[in-house]
Short mmCIF file of C-alpha atoms in Angstrom, two decimals:
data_model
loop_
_atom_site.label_atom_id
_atom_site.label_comp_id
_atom_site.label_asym_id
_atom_site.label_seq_id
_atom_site.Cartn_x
_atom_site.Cartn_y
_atom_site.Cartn_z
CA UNK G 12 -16.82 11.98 10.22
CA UNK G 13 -17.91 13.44 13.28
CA UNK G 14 -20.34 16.23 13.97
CA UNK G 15 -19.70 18.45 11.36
CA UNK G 16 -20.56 19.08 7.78
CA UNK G 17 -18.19 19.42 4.87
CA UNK G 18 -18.67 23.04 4.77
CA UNK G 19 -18.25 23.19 8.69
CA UNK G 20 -15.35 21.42 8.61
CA UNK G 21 -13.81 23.35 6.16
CA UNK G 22 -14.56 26.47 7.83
CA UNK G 23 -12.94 25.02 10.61
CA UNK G 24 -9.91 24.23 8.98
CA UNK G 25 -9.73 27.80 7.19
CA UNK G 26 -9.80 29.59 11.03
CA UNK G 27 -6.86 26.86 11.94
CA UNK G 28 -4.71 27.79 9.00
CA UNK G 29 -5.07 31.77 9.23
CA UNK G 30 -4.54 31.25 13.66
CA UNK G 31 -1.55 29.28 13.02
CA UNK G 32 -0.52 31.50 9.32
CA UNK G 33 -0.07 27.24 7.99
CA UNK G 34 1.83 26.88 4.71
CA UNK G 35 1.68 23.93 2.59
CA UNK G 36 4.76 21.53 3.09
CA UNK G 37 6.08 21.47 -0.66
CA UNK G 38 5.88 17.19 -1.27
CA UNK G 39 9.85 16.95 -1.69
CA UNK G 40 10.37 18.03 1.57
CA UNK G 41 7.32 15.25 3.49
CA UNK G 42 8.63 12.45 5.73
CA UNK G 43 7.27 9.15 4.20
CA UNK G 44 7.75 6.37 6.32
CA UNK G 45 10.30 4.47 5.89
CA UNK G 46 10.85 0.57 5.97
CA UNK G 47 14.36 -0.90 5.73
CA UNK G 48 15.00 -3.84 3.95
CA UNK G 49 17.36 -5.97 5.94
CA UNK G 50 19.38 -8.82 4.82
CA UNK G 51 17.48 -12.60 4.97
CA UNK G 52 19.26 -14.67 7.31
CA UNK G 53 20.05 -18.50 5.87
CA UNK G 54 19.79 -19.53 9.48
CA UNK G 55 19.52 -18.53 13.12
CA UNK G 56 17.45 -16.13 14.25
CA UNK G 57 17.88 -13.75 11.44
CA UNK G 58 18.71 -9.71 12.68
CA UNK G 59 18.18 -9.89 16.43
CA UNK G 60 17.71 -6.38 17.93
CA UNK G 61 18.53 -6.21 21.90
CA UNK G 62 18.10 -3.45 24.15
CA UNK G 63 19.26 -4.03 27.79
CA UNK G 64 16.83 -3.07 30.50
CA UNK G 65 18.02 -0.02 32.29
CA UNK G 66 17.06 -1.07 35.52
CA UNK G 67 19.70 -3.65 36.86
CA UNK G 68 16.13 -4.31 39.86
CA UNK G 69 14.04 -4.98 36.76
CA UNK G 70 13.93 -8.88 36.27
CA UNK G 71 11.85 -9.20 33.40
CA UNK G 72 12.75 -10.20 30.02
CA UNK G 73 10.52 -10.22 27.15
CA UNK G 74 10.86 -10.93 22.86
CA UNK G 75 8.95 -9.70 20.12
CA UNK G 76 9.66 -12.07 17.23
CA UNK G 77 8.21 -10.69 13.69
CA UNK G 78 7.69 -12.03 10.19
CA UNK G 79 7.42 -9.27 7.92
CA UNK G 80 5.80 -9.04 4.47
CA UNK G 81 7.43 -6.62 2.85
CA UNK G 82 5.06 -5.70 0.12
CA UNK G 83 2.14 -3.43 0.58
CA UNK G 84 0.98 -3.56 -2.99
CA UNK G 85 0.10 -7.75 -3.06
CA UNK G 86 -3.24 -7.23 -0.84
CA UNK G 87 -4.23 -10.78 -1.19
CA UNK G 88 -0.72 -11.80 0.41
CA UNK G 89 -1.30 -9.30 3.56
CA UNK G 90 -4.97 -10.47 3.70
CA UNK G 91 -3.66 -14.12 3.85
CA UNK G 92 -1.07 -12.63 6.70
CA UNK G 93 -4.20 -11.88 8.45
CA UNK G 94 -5.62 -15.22 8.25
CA UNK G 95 -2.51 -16.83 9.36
CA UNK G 96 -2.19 -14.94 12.31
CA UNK G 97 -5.72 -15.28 13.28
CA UNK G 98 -4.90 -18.88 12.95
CA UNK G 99 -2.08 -18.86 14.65
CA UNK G 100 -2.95 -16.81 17.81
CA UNK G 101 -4.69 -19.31 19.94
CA UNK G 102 -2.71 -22.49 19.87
CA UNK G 103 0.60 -19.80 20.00
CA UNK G 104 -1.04 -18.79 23.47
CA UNK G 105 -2.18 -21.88 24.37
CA UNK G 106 1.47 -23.29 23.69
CA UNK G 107 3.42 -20.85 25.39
CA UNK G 108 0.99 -19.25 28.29
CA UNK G 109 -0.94 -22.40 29.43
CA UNK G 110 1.28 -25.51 28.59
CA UNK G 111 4.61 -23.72 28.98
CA UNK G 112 3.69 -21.07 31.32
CA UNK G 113 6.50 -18.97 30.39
CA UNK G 114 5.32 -15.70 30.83
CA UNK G 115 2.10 -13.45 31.96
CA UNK G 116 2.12 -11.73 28.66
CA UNK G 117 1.85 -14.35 26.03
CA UNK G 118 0.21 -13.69 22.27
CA UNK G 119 0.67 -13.92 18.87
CA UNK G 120 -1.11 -12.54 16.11
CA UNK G 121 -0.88 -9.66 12.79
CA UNK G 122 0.07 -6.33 13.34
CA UNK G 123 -0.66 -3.78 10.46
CA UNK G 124 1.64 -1.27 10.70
CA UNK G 125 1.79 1.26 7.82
CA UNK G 126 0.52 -0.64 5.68
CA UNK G 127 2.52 -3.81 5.96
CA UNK G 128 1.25 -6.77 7.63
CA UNK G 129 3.87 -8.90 9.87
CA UNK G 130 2.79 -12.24 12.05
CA UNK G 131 4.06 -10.83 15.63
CA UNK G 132 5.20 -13.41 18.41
CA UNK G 133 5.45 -11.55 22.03
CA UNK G 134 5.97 -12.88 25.56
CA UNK G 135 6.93 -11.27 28.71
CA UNK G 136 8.28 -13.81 31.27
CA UNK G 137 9.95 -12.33 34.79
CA UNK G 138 12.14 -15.72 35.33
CA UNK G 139 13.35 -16.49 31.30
CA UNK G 140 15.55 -14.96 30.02
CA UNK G 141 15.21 -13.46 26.53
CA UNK G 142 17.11 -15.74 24.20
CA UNK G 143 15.18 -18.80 25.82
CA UNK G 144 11.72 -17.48 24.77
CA UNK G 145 13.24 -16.35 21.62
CA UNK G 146 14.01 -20.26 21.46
CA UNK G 147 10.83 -20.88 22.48
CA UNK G 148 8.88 -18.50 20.01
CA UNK G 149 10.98 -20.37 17.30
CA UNK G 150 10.07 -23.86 17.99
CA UNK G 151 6.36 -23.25 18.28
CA UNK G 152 6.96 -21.49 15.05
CA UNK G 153 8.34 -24.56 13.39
CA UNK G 154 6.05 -26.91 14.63
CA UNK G 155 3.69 -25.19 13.54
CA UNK G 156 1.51 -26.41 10.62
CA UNK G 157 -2.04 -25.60 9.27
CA UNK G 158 -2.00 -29.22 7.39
CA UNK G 159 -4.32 -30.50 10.68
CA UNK G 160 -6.44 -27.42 9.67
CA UNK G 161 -9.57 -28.18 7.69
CA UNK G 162 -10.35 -25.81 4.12
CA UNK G 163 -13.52 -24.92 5.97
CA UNK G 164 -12.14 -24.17 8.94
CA UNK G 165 -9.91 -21.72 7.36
CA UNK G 166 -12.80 -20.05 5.49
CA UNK G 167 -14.25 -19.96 8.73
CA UNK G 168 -11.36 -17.50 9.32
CA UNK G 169 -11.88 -15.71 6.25
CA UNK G 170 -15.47 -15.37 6.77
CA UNK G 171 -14.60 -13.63 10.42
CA UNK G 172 -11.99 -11.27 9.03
CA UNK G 173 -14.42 -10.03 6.18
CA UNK G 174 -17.41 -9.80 8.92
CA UNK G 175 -15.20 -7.80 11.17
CA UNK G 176 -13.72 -5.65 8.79
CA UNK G 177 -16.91 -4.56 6.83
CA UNK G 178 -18.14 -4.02 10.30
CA UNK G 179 -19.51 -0.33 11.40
CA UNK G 180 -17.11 1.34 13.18
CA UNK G 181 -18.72 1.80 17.14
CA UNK G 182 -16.49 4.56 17.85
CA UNK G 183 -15.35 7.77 15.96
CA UNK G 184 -11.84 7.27 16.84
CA UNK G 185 -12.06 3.72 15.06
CA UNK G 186 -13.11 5.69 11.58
CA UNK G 187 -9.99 8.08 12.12
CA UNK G 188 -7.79 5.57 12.75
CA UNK G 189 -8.42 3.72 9.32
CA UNK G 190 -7.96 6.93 7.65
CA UNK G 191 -4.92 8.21 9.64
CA UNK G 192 -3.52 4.93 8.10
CA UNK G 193 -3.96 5.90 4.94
CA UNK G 194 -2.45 9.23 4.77
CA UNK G 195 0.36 7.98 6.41
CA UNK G 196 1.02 5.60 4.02
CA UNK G 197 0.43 8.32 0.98
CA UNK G 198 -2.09 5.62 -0.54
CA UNK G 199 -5.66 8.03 0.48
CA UNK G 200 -7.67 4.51 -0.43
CA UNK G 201 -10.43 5.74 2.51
CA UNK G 202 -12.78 2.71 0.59
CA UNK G 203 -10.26 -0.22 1.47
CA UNK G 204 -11.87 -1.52 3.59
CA UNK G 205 -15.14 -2.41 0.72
CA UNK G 206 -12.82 -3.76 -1.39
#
C-alpha cells in the first residue's frame, strides 16, 4: 500500500516507535469491540433506543431501524444480508421518499460494521415525528417480499456485489479501509475480499 516498500515502511515504523519510545500492548489488556446481545422482542418494535434532541428550535425527527446478524463467522448469511439490502434499497426509497414523502433523508440498505452485517432503515423527516416513521419503516418492512422478485434478477444482484467487490480499489484510502476492518475485528483476513 502506498508509496513505500516493505523495507521503507518498516524503517518508517522503527523511527515512529523509538520517537514515541512505543511498547507493545500485552493482548490481555486490547479493547476488542464489543457487540451486546440484546433480548429478541416477541412483538413491537423490539429495544427502541431514544435520544431527545437538545435543541427544543430543532424540529426534526429522524429513526434508524436495524436488523442485525449477529454472527460474523456464517459469511454466506452476511453475503446474503448484502443482497437483501441491495434489494431492498430502492423500492424502501421509493416507498418512503417519493410515494410517502416523509422525509429529505430517506434510504435503506447494509451497513458492515465490524464485521457484522445489519439491513439499516433511516429517514429524516422535519414534520413526523419519530415513532410515526418508526411505524412507517415497519410497515414497508412487512410488506415487503422478494416472492415478485425473479431467481435471475436476484443473481443479477449477486453478480453486482461480486463485480463491485473484486473491483480495484480507485483510491488508497479505499485499500486501508478494508484492512483497518480487519484488524479491528482481530480476524487479519487482508484476502477476503478473493474469497
Amino acid at each position: 500500500q502506498g508509496n513505500l516498500n516493505e523495507n521503507q515502511a518498516l524503517e518508517s515504523a522503527r523511527k515512529v516507535a523509538a520517537a514515541f519510545a512505543l511498547k507493545v500492548l500485552p493482548e490481555k489488556e486490547r479493547g476488542m469491540p464489543r457487540f451486546l446481545q440484546l433480548p429478541l422482542a416477541r412483538e413491537g418494535f423490539g429495544n427502541v433506543l431514544l435520544r431527545p434532541e437538545p435543541n427544543v428550535n430543532n424540529n426534526n425527527s429522524a429513526v434508524i431501524v436495524q436488523f442485525q446478524h449477529g454472527d460474523r463467522e456464517q459469511i454466506k448469511q452476511q453475503l446474503a444480508m448484502e443482497v437483501l439490502g441491495a434489494i431492498i434499497a430502492n423500492p424502501f426509497f421509493t416507498e418512503l421518499r417519493t410515494k410517502q414523502q416523509l422525509g429529505y433523508i430517506v434510504s435503506g440498505g447494509v451497513s458492515n460494521r465490524e464485521g457484522v452485517r445489519s439491513l439499516v432503515f433511516s429517514v429524516q423527516s422535519s414534520f413526523a415525528d419519530s415513532a410515526y416513521l418508526t411505524e412507517k419503516v415497519f410497515e414497508f418492512v412487512n410488506a415487503f417480499s422478494l416472492k415478485d422478485i425473479s431467481d435471475e434478477r436476484i443473481a443479477e444482484y449477486v453478480q453486482s456485489i461480486v463485480v463491485k467487490k473484486l473491483e480495484k480499489d480507485k483510491r488508497l484510502a479505499s485499500e486501508v479501509g478494508r484492512h483497518w476492518s480487519e484488524i479491528v475485528i482481530g480476524r487479519f483476513d487482508y484476502t477476503r475480499v478473493k474469497k
